[in-house]
PDB file of C-alpha atoms and ligand atoms in Angstrom:
ATOM      1  CA  MET A   1      10.551 -14.231   5.817  1.00 96.00           C
ATOM      2  CA  PHE A   2       7.439 -12.237   4.966  1.00 98.00           C
ATOM      3  CA  ALA A   3       6.268  -9.754   2.347  1.00 98.00           C
ATOM      4  CA  ILE A   4       4.525  -6.401   2.729  1.00 98.00           C
ATOM      5  CA  ILE A   5       2.295  -5.022  -0.017  1.00 98.00           C
ATOM      6  CA  SER A   6       0.247  -1.815  -0.146  1.00 98.00           C
ATOM      7  CA  ASP A   7      -1.861   0.400  -2.390  1.00 98.00           C
ATOM      8  CA  ILE A   8      -3.167  -2.150  -4.870  1.00 98.00           C
ATOM      9  CA  HIS A   9      -5.892   0.244  -6.003  1.00 98.00           C
ATOM     10  CA  SER A  10      -8.047  -2.297  -7.833  1.00 98.00           C
ATOM     11  CA  ASN A  11      -5.209  -3.187 -10.202  1.00 98.00           C
ATOM     12  CA  LEU A  12      -5.687  -6.952 -10.612  1.00 98.00           C
ATOM     13  CA  GLU A  13      -2.878  -7.400 -13.151  1.00 98.00           C
ATOM     14  CA  ALA A  14      -0.287  -5.797 -10.848  1.00 98.00           C
ATOM     15  CA  LEU A  15      -1.616  -7.690  -7.819  1.00 98.00           C
ATOM     16  CA  THR A  16      -1.471 -11.031  -9.636  1.00 98.00           C
ATOM     17  CA  ALA A  17       2.098 -10.388 -10.836  1.00 98.00           C
ATOM     18  CA  VAL A  18       3.320  -9.300  -7.399  1.00 98.00           C
ATOM     19  CA  LEU A  19       1.700 -12.243  -5.609  1.00 98.00           C
ATOM     20  CA  GLY A  20       3.229 -14.578  -8.205  1.00 98.00           C
ATOM     21  CA  ASP A  21       6.665 -13.111  -7.504  1.00 98.00           C
ATOM     22  CA  ILE A  22       6.156 -13.474  -3.745  1.00 98.00           C
ATOM     23  CA  ARG A  23       5.041 -17.106  -4.099  1.00 98.00           C
ATOM     24  CA  SER A  24       7.961 -17.924  -6.408  1.00 98.00           C
ATOM     25  CA  ARG A  25      10.292 -16.983  -3.553  1.00 98.00           C
ATOM     26  CA  GLY A  26       8.538 -19.425  -1.220  1.00 98.00           C
ATOM     27  CA  ILE A  27       7.059 -16.642   0.933  1.00 98.00           C
ATOM     28  CA  ASP A  28       3.634 -17.429   2.358  1.00 96.00           C
ATOM     29  CA  GLU A  29       3.124 -14.657   4.909  1.00 97.00           C
ATOM     30  CA  ILE A  30       1.883 -11.411   3.387  1.00 98.00           C
ATOM     31  CA  ILE A  31       0.840  -8.224   5.190  1.00 98.00           C
ATOM     32  CA  CYS A  32      -1.176  -5.606   3.269  1.00 98.00           C
ATOM     33  CA  LEU A  33      -1.135  -1.950   4.361  1.00 98.00           C
ATOM     34  CA  GLY A  34      -4.430  -0.996   2.706  1.00 98.00           C
ATOM     35  CA  ASP A  35      -5.907   0.844  -0.275  1.00 98.00           C
ATOM     36  CA  VAL A  36      -6.926  -2.428  -1.864  1.00 98.00           C
ATOM     37  CA  VAL A  37      -9.559  -0.462  -3.800  1.00 98.00           C
ATOM     38  CA  GLY A  38      -9.971   2.991  -5.354  1.00 97.00           C
ATOM     39  CA  TYR A  39      -8.766   4.383  -8.733  1.00 97.00           C
ATOM     40  CA  GLY A  40      -8.612   1.077 -10.662  1.00 98.00           C
ATOM     41  CA  PRO A  41     -11.032  -1.164 -12.567  1.00 98.00           C
ATOM     42  CA  ASP A  42     -11.192  -4.423 -10.527  1.00 98.00           C
ATOM     43  CA  PRO A  43     -12.166  -3.689  -6.913  1.00 98.00           C
ATOM     44  CA  GLY A  44     -14.176  -6.862  -6.254  1.00 98.00           C
ATOM     45  CA  LYS A  45     -11.591  -9.311  -7.562  1.00 98.00           C
ATOM     46  CA  CYS A  46      -8.764  -7.494  -5.767  1.00 98.00           C
ATOM     47  CA  LEU A  47     -10.684  -7.677  -2.485  1.00 98.00           C
ATOM     48  CA  ASP A  48     -11.211 -11.419  -3.002  1.00 98.00           C
ATOM     49  CA  VAL A  49      -7.544 -12.075  -3.828  1.00 98.00           C
ATOM     50  CA  VAL A  50      -6.192  -9.958  -0.972  1.00 98.00           C
ATOM     51  CA  SER A  51      -8.572 -11.455   1.590  1.00 98.00           C
ATOM     52  CA  GLN A  52      -7.574 -14.969   0.506  1.00 98.00           C
ATOM     53  CA  ASN A  53      -3.816 -14.369   0.351  1.00 98.00           C
ATOM     54  CA  CYS A  54      -2.887 -11.884   3.082  1.00 98.00           C
ATOM     55  CA  ARG A  55      -2.572 -12.651   6.779  1.00 97.00           C
ATOM     56  CA  GLU A  56      -3.184  -9.047   7.863  1.00 98.00           C
ATOM     57  CA  VAL A  57      -4.932  -6.356   5.832  1.00 98.00           C
ATOM     58  CA  LEU A  58      -5.168  -2.786   7.139  1.00 98.00           C
ATOM     59  CA  LEU A  59      -7.621  -0.029   6.212  1.00 98.00           C
ATOM     60  CA  GLY A  60      -6.412   2.656   3.757  1.00 98.00           C
ATOM     61  CA  ASN A  61      -7.973   6.036   3.062  1.00 98.00           C
ATOM     62  CA  HIS A  62      -9.469   4.844  -0.244  1.00 98.00           C
ATOM     63  CA  ASP A  63     -10.973   1.777   1.459  1.00 98.00           C
ATOM     64  CA  TRP A  64     -12.419   4.201   4.038  1.00 97.00           C
ATOM     65  CA  ALA A  65     -13.771   6.419   1.238  1.00 97.00           C
ATOM     66  CA  VAL A  66     -15.579   3.532  -0.421  1.00 97.00           C
ATOM     67  CA  LEU A  67     -16.968   2.292   2.893  1.00 96.00           C
ATOM     68  CA  TYR A  68     -17.968   5.672   4.332  1.00 96.00           C
ATOM     69  CA  GLU A  69     -17.205   8.860   2.390  1.00 93.00           C
ATOM     70  CA  PRO A  70     -14.336  10.353   0.394  1.00 91.00           C
ATOM     71  CA  SER A  71     -12.605  13.034   2.434  1.00 85.00           C
ATOM     72  CA  ARG A  72     -10.425  15.686   0.755  1.00 88.00           C
ATOM     73  CA  PHE A  73     -10.233  13.726  -2.489  1.00 95.00           C
ATOM     74  CA  ASN A  74      -9.702  15.343  -5.870  1.00 95.00           C
ATOM     75  CA  ALA A  75     -12.523  15.037  -8.409  1.00 95.00           C
ATOM     76  CA  SER A  76     -11.233  11.910 -10.168  1.00 95.00           C
ATOM     77  CA  ALA A  77     -10.460  10.075  -6.908  1.00 96.00           C
ATOM     78  CA  GLU A  78     -13.909  10.943  -5.564  1.00 96.00           C
ATOM     79  CA  ALA A  79     -15.622   9.805  -8.763  1.00 96.00           C
ATOM     80  CA  ALA A  80     -13.602   6.578  -8.633  1.00 97.00           C
ATOM     81  CA  SER A  81     -14.753   5.860  -5.071  1.00 97.00           C
ATOM     82  CA  TYR A  82     -18.418   6.328  -5.971  1.00 97.00           C
ATOM     83  CA  TRP A  83     -17.916   4.107  -9.014  1.00 98.00           C
ATOM     84  CA  THR A  84     -16.161   1.468  -6.843  1.00 98.00           C
ATOM     85  CA  ARG A  85     -19.125   1.447  -4.455  1.00 97.00           C
ATOM     86  CA  MET A  86     -21.559   0.882  -7.338  1.00 97.00           C
ATOM     87  CA  GLU A  87     -19.287  -1.723  -8.893  1.00 97.00           C
ATOM     88  CA  LEU A  88     -19.187  -3.706  -5.641  1.00 97.00           C
ATOM     89  CA  GLU A  89     -23.005  -3.688  -5.593  1.00 96.00           C
ATOM     90  CA  ARG A  90     -23.236  -4.672  -9.277  1.00 95.00           C
ATOM     91  CA  GLU A  91     -22.943  -8.389  -8.649  1.00 91.00           C
ATOM     92  CA  ASP A  92     -25.485 -11.194  -8.890  1.00 92.00           C
ATOM     93  CA  ASP A  93     -24.134 -13.154  -5.936  1.00 96.00           C
ATOM     94  CA  GLN A  94     -25.565 -11.400  -2.857  1.00 96.00           C
ATOM     95  CA  ALA A  95     -23.416 -13.442  -0.484  1.00 97.00           C
ATOM     96  CA  LYS A  96     -20.301 -12.275  -2.309  1.00 96.00           C
ATOM     97  CA  ILE A  97     -21.407  -8.645  -2.008  1.00 97.00           C
ATOM     98  CA  ALA A  98     -21.989  -9.068   1.710  1.00 97.00           C
ATOM     99  CA  ARG A  99     -18.688 -10.880   2.218  1.00 97.00           C
ATOM    100  CA  ARG A 100     -16.702  -8.106   0.528  1.00 98.00           C
ATOM    101  CA  TRP A 101     -18.374  -5.299   2.503  1.00 98.00           C
ATOM    102  CA  LYS A 102     -17.899  -7.230   5.726  1.00 98.00           C
ATOM    103  CA  PHE A 103     -14.221  -7.725   4.937  1.00 98.00           C
ATOM    104  CA  LEU A 104     -13.745  -3.996   4.237  1.00 97.00           C
ATOM    105  CA  GLY A 105     -15.707  -3.016   7.326  1.00 97.00           C
ATOM    106  CA  GLU A 106     -13.641  -5.224   9.627  1.00 98.00           C
ATOM    107  CA  ARG A 107     -10.246  -3.739   8.689  1.00 98.00           C
ATOM    108  CA  GLU A 108      -8.155  -2.308  11.503  1.00 98.00           C
ATOM    109  CA  ILE A 109      -5.985   0.799  11.110  1.00 98.00           C
ATOM    110  CA  ARG A 110      -2.858  -0.412  12.921  1.00 98.00           C
ATOM    111  CA  PHE A 111      -1.100  -3.730  13.440  1.00 97.00           C
ATOM    112  CA  VAL A 112       1.886  -4.580  15.652  1.00 98.00           C
ATOM    113  CA  LYS A 113       3.850  -7.794  15.204  1.00 96.00           C
ATOM    114  CA  ASP A 114       4.198  -9.881  18.342  1.00 93.00           C
ATOM    115  CA  ALA A 115       7.396  -9.335  20.313  1.00 92.00           C
ATOM    116  CA  GLN A 116       8.939 -12.765  19.762  1.00 93.00           C
ATOM    117  CA  HIS A 117       8.358 -12.626  16.017  1.00 92.00           C
ATOM    118  CA  SER A 118       9.885  -9.134  15.880  1.00 94.00           C
ATOM    119  CA  ARG A 119      12.978 -10.322  17.755  1.00 93.00           C
ATOM    120  CA  ASP A 120      13.418 -13.132  15.206  1.00 94.00           C
ATOM    121  CA  TYR A 121      13.947 -10.386  12.616  1.00 95.00           C
ATOM    122  CA  GLY A 122      16.366  -8.409  14.751  1.00 94.00           C
ATOM    123  CA  CYS A 123      13.690  -5.874  15.733  1.00 95.00           C
ATOM    124  CA  ARG A 124      12.464  -4.447  18.997  1.00 95.00           C
ATOM    125  CA  GLU A 125       9.123  -3.555  17.470  1.00 96.00           C
ATOM    126  CA  MET A 126       7.392  -3.642  14.072  1.00 97.00           C
ATOM    127  CA  VAL A 127       4.404  -1.345  13.566  1.00 98.00           C
ATOM    128  CA  PHE A 128       2.261  -1.381  10.405  1.00 98.00           C
ATOM    129  CA  VAL A 129      -0.117   1.398   9.264  1.00 98.00           C
ATOM    130  CA  HIS A 130      -1.377   2.796   5.959  1.00 98.00           C
ATOM    131  CA  GLY A 131      -0.361   6.458   6.336  1.00 98.00           C
ATOM    132  CA  SER A 132       1.636   7.314   9.441  1.00 98.00           C
ATOM    133  CA  PRO A 133       1.824   6.221  13.072  1.00 97.00           C
ATOM    134  CA  ARG A 134       0.288   9.556  14.164  1.00 96.00           C
ATOM    135  CA  ARG A 135      -2.696   9.447  11.826  1.00 96.00           C
ATOM    136  CA  PRO A 136      -2.783   5.882  10.548  1.00 98.00           C
ATOM    137  CA  VAL A 137      -5.298   6.303   7.734  1.00 97.00           C
ATOM    138  CA  ASN A 138      -4.717   9.761   6.291  1.00 96.00           C
ATOM    139  CA  GLU A 139      -1.345  11.353   7.044  1.00 97.00           C
ATOM    140  CA  TYR A 140       1.195  11.472   4.202  1.00 97.00           C
ATOM    141  CA  ILE A 141       4.938  11.258   4.887  1.00 98.00           C
ATOM    142  CA  PHE A 142       6.574  12.484   1.668  1.00 97.00           C
ATOM    143  CA  PRO A 143      10.277  12.337   0.780  1.00 97.00           C
ATOM    144  CA  ASP A 144      10.239  16.162   0.483  1.00 97.00           C
ATOM    145  CA  ASP A 145       9.118  16.411   4.109  1.00 97.00           C
ATOM    146  CA  ILE A 146      12.758  15.974   5.159  1.00 96.00           C
ATOM    147  CA  TYR A 147      13.310  19.501   3.765  1.00 96.00           C
ATOM    148  CA  ASN A 148       9.903  21.077   4.303  1.00 95.00           C
ATOM    149  CA  SER A 149       8.622  19.455   7.490  1.00 95.00           C
ATOM    150  CA  ALA A 150      11.528  18.077   9.502  1.00 95.00           C
ATOM    151  CA  ASN A 151       9.376  18.486  12.625  1.00 95.00           C
ATOM    152  CA  LYS A 152       6.760  16.198  11.143  1.00 96.00           C
ATOM    153  CA  ILE A 153       9.369  13.490  10.556  1.00 96.00           C
ATOM    154  CA  SER A 154      10.723  13.879  14.101  1.00 95.00           C
ATOM    155  CA  ALA A 155       7.242  13.789  15.636  1.00 96.00           C
ATOM    156  CA  THR A 156       6.443  10.706  13.543  1.00 97.00           C
ATOM    157  CA  MET A 157       9.587   8.936  14.745  1.00 97.00           C
ATOM    158  CA  GLU A 158       8.503   9.473  18.361  1.00 96.00           C
ATOM    159  CA  ARG A 159       5.436   7.309  17.765  1.00 97.00           C
ATOM    160  CA  PHE A 160       7.283   3.995  17.506  1.00 97.00           C
ATOM    161  CA  SER A 161      10.351   2.384  19.043  1.00 96.00           C
ATOM    162  CA  HIS A 162      12.110   0.701  16.096  1.00 97.00           C
ATOM    163  CA  LEU A 163      10.513   0.018  12.699  1.00 98.00           C
ATOM    164  CA  CYS A 164       7.286   1.347  11.222  1.00 98.00           C
ATOM    165  CA  PHE A 165       6.028   0.260   7.779  1.00 98.00           C
ATOM    166  CA  VAL A 166       3.751   2.559   5.758  1.00 98.00           C
ATOM    167  CA  GLY A 167       2.333   2.995   2.245  1.00 98.00           C
ATOM    168  CA  HIS A 168      -0.060   5.785   1.148  1.00 98.00           C
ATOM    169  CA  THR A 169       2.317   8.047  -0.864  1.00 98.00           C
ATOM    170  CA  HIS A 170       3.136   5.277  -3.388  1.00 98.00           C
ATOM    171  CA  VAL A 171       6.822   6.284  -3.141  1.00 98.00           C
ATOM    172  CA  PRO A 172       9.064   3.559  -1.664  1.00 98.00           C
ATOM    173  CA  GLY A 173      12.051   4.286   0.535  1.00 98.00           C
ATOM    174  CA  VAL A 174      13.430   4.677   4.047  1.00 98.00           C
ATOM    175  CA  PHE A 175      13.180   7.649   6.429  1.00 98.00           C
ATOM    176  CA  THR A 176      15.703   7.719   9.258  1.00 96.00           C
ATOM    177  CA  GLU A 177      15.725   9.404  12.635  1.00 94.00           C
ATOM    178  CA  SER A 178      18.388  11.803  11.366  1.00 95.00           C
ATOM    179  CA  VAL A 179      15.629  13.103   9.021  1.00 96.00           C
ATOM    180  CA  ASP A 180      17.069  11.671   5.836  1.00 97.00           C
ATOM    181  CA  PHE A 181      15.289   9.792   3.057  1.00 98.00           C
ATOM    182  CA  TYR A 182      16.843   6.989   1.006  1.00 98.00           C
ATOM    183  CA  SER A 183      15.155   5.746  -2.159  1.00 98.00           C
ATOM    184  CA  PRO A 184      15.597   2.038  -2.971  1.00 98.00           C
ATOM    185  CA  GLU A 185      18.033   3.118  -5.692  1.00 97.00           C
ATOM    186  CA  ASP A 186      20.166   4.973  -3.117  1.00 97.00           C
ATOM    187  CA  ILE A 187      20.639   1.776  -1.083  1.00 97.00           C
ATOM    188  CA  ASN A 188      20.703  -0.833  -3.880  1.00 98.00           C
ATOM    189  CA  ASP A 189      17.233  -2.042  -2.839  1.00 98.00           C
ATOM    190  CA  VAL A 190      18.468  -3.342   0.522  1.00 98.00           C
ATOM    191  CA  PHE A 191      18.152  -1.777   3.971  1.00 98.00           C
ATOM    192  CA  ASP A 192      20.013  -3.357   6.858  1.00 96.00           C
ATOM    193  CA  ILE A 193      17.990  -3.426  10.042  1.00 95.00           C
ATOM    194  CA  SER A 194      20.109  -1.819  12.760  1.00 91.00           C
ATOM    195  CA  SER A 195      19.212  -0.626  16.227  1.00 89.00           C
ATOM    196  CA  ALA A 196      18.287   2.806  14.812  1.00 93.00           C
ATOM    197  CA  LYS A 197      14.679   3.683  14.108  1.00 96.00           C
ATOM    198  CA  ALA A 198      13.396   3.736  10.551  1.00 98.00           C
ATOM    199  CA  LEU A 199      10.116   4.470   8.813  1.00 98.00           C
ATOM    200  CA  ILE A 200       9.862   2.301   5.708  1.00 98.00           C
ATOM    201  CA  ASN A 201       7.522   3.086   2.836  1.00 98.00           C
ATOM    202  CA  VAL A 202       6.864  -0.160   0.957  1.00 98.00           C
ATOM    203  CA  GLY A 203       5.683   1.579  -2.232  1.00 98.00           C
ATOM    204  CA  SER A 204       2.618   0.643  -4.262  1.00 98.00           C
ATOM    205  CA  VAL A 205       1.573  -2.524  -6.064  1.00 98.00           C
ATOM    206  CA  GLY A 206      -0.994  -0.973  -8.362  1.00 98.00           C
ATOM    207  CA  GLN A 207      -0.097   2.683  -8.890  1.00 98.00           C
ATOM    208  CA  PRO A 208       3.615   3.436  -8.311  1.00 98.00           C
ATOM    209  CA  ARG A 209       4.512   7.141  -8.340  1.00 97.00           C
ATOM    210  CA  ASP A 210       8.303   7.059  -8.491  1.00 96.00           C
ATOM    211  CA  ARG A 211       8.522   7.040 -12.300  1.00 96.00           C
ATOM    212  CA  ASP A 212       8.913   3.260 -12.378  1.00 97.00           C
ATOM    213  CA  PRO A 213       5.755   1.577 -13.708  1.00 98.00           C
ATOM    214  CA  ARG A 214       6.565  -1.803 -12.172  1.00 98.00           C
ATOM    215  CA  GLY A 215       4.568  -2.923  -9.138  1.00 98.00           C
ATOM    216  CA  GLY A 216       6.496  -2.583  -5.876  1.00 98.00           C
ATOM    217  CA  TYR A 217       6.608  -4.397  -2.558  1.00 98.00           C
ATOM    218  CA  VAL A 218       8.988  -5.248   0.286  1.00 98.00           C
ATOM    219  CA  ILE A 219      10.452  -8.479   1.696  1.00 98.00           C
ATOM    220  CA  VAL A 220      11.481  -8.666   5.358  1.00 98.00           C
ATOM    221  CA  GLU A 221      14.117 -11.219   6.379  1.00 97.00           C
ATOM    222  CA  PRO A 222      16.138 -11.415   9.583  1.00 96.00           C
ATOM    223  CA  ASP A 223      18.247  -8.200   9.721  1.00 94.00           C
ATOM    224  CA  THR A 224      17.333  -7.167   6.142  1.00 97.00           C
ATOM    225  CA  ILE A 225      14.575  -5.387   4.235  1.00 98.00           C
ATOM    226  CA  SER A 226      14.546  -5.639   0.424  1.00 98.00           C
ATOM    227  CA  PHE A 227      12.642  -3.514  -2.084  1.00 98.00           C
ATOM    228  CA  VAL A 228      11.339  -5.488  -5.056  1.00 98.00           C
ATOM    229  CA  ARG A 229       9.789  -4.415  -8.390  1.00 98.00           C
ATOM    230  CA  VAL A 230       7.735  -6.633 -10.674  1.00 98.00           C
ATOM    231  CA  GLU A 231       6.763  -6.111 -14.330  1.00 98.00           C
ATOM    232  CA  TYR A 232       3.090  -6.510 -15.146  1.00 98.00           C
ATOM    233  CA  ASP A 233       0.747  -5.942 -18.065  1.00 98.00           C
ATOM    234  CA  TRP A 234      -0.103  -2.267 -17.349  1.00 98.00           C
ATOM    235  CA  GLN A 235      -1.489  -1.907 -20.886  1.00 98.00           C
ATOM    236  CA  LYS A 236      -4.286  -4.289 -19.952  1.00 98.00           C
ATOM    237  CA  THR A 237      -5.137  -2.358 -16.773  1.00 98.00           C
ATOM    238  CA  ARG A 238      -4.917   0.964 -18.635  1.00 98.00           C
ATOM    239  CA  ASP A 239      -7.306  -0.271 -21.324  1.00 98.00           C
ATOM    240  CA  LYS A 240      -9.801  -1.408 -18.682  1.00 98.00           C
ATOM    241  CA  VAL A 241      -9.687   2.067 -17.112  1.00 98.00           C
ATOM    242  CA  LEU A 242     -10.105   3.782 -20.502  1.00 98.00           C
ATOM    243  CA  ALA A 243     -13.162   1.607 -21.199  1.00 98.00           C
ATOM    244  CA  LYS A 244     -14.956   2.798 -18.035  1.00 97.00           C
ATOM    245  CA  PRO A 245     -16.385   6.320 -18.449  1.00 97.00           C
ATOM    246  CA  ALA A 246     -16.626   6.892 -14.685  1.00 96.00           C
ATOM    247  CA  LEU A 247     -12.888   6.394 -14.263  1.00 97.00           C
ATOM    248  CA  ASP A 248     -10.732   9.350 -15.354  1.00 97.00           C
ATOM    249  CA  ASP A 249      -8.511   8.367 -18.306  1.00 97.00           C
ATOM    250  CA  TYR A 250      -5.500   9.685 -16.404  1.00 97.00           C
ATOM    251  CA  LEU A 251      -5.934   6.869 -13.852  1.00 97.00           C
ATOM    252  CA  GLY A 252      -5.059   4.527 -16.712  1.00 97.00           C
ATOM    253  CA  THR A 253      -2.427   6.520 -18.582  1.00 97.00           C
ATOM    254  CA  ARG A 254      -0.436   7.359 -15.428  1.00 97.00           C
ATOM    255  CA  LEU A 255       0.290   3.631 -14.980  1.00 97.00           C
ATOM    256  CA  GLN A 256       2.575   3.691 -18.016  1.00 96.00           C
ATOM    257  CA  GLU A 257       4.760   6.398 -16.499  1.00 95.00           C
ATOM    258  CA  GLY A 258       4.595   5.258 -12.893  1.00 96.00           C
ATOM    259  CA  ARG A 259       3.389   8.585 -11.579  1.00 93.00           C
TER     260      ARG A 259
HETATM  261 ZN1   ZN B 301      -3.071   4.739  -2.100  1.00 70.78          ZN
END
């Protein structure tokens, strides 16, 4: 059994709650699909916690933005990445600064589980990326794409042979080869692994956008994938955002509504 988390976005309260929930289930293998930082108020601590608790951590577009440069970000996301960069430098312990940058800089953009391990879960292949298997860091696969961009879904499905796990949109759910999308609610939070291909969005720990403010993640067991939500103290995170002038207030207030 293992857990997959994504899109923490410097939200330490959500990360702590989700990791607590994962540990309480006796799960010790955690894979993180990226965007550990960006938007939220605690980038350094989130990097420390993720690096200490996750077996694999991939690079997300916000991690890329902080490391290199924001690309096609809106004004508040861009301002948040510049602030995150300064915040990571604003630290007395030089070794800690160096360790965090090194960790970010060493992230890969794609991970594939070894064949034997995949078979143990009833899978031919398990691929993990932040965005999509075509463009691992930046491409968004939205639920609406089943209506607006069926070709994009089909082309995406051609890039893997069985299961692909993504984050990036902050909207959890399952895309199938028949170009359908199922929200966790549609399937009672459980997806049975069959021989058919599926693209699974694990949702977001620190900034859910499906109108549910609780932090989200996924558990993978043999033949089954479960979507989980965890309550956390979003008021505390919101207040930290509101107290930092460089972070747009909306990055705090949106947490309450999960959007
Ligand atoms: Zn994100």
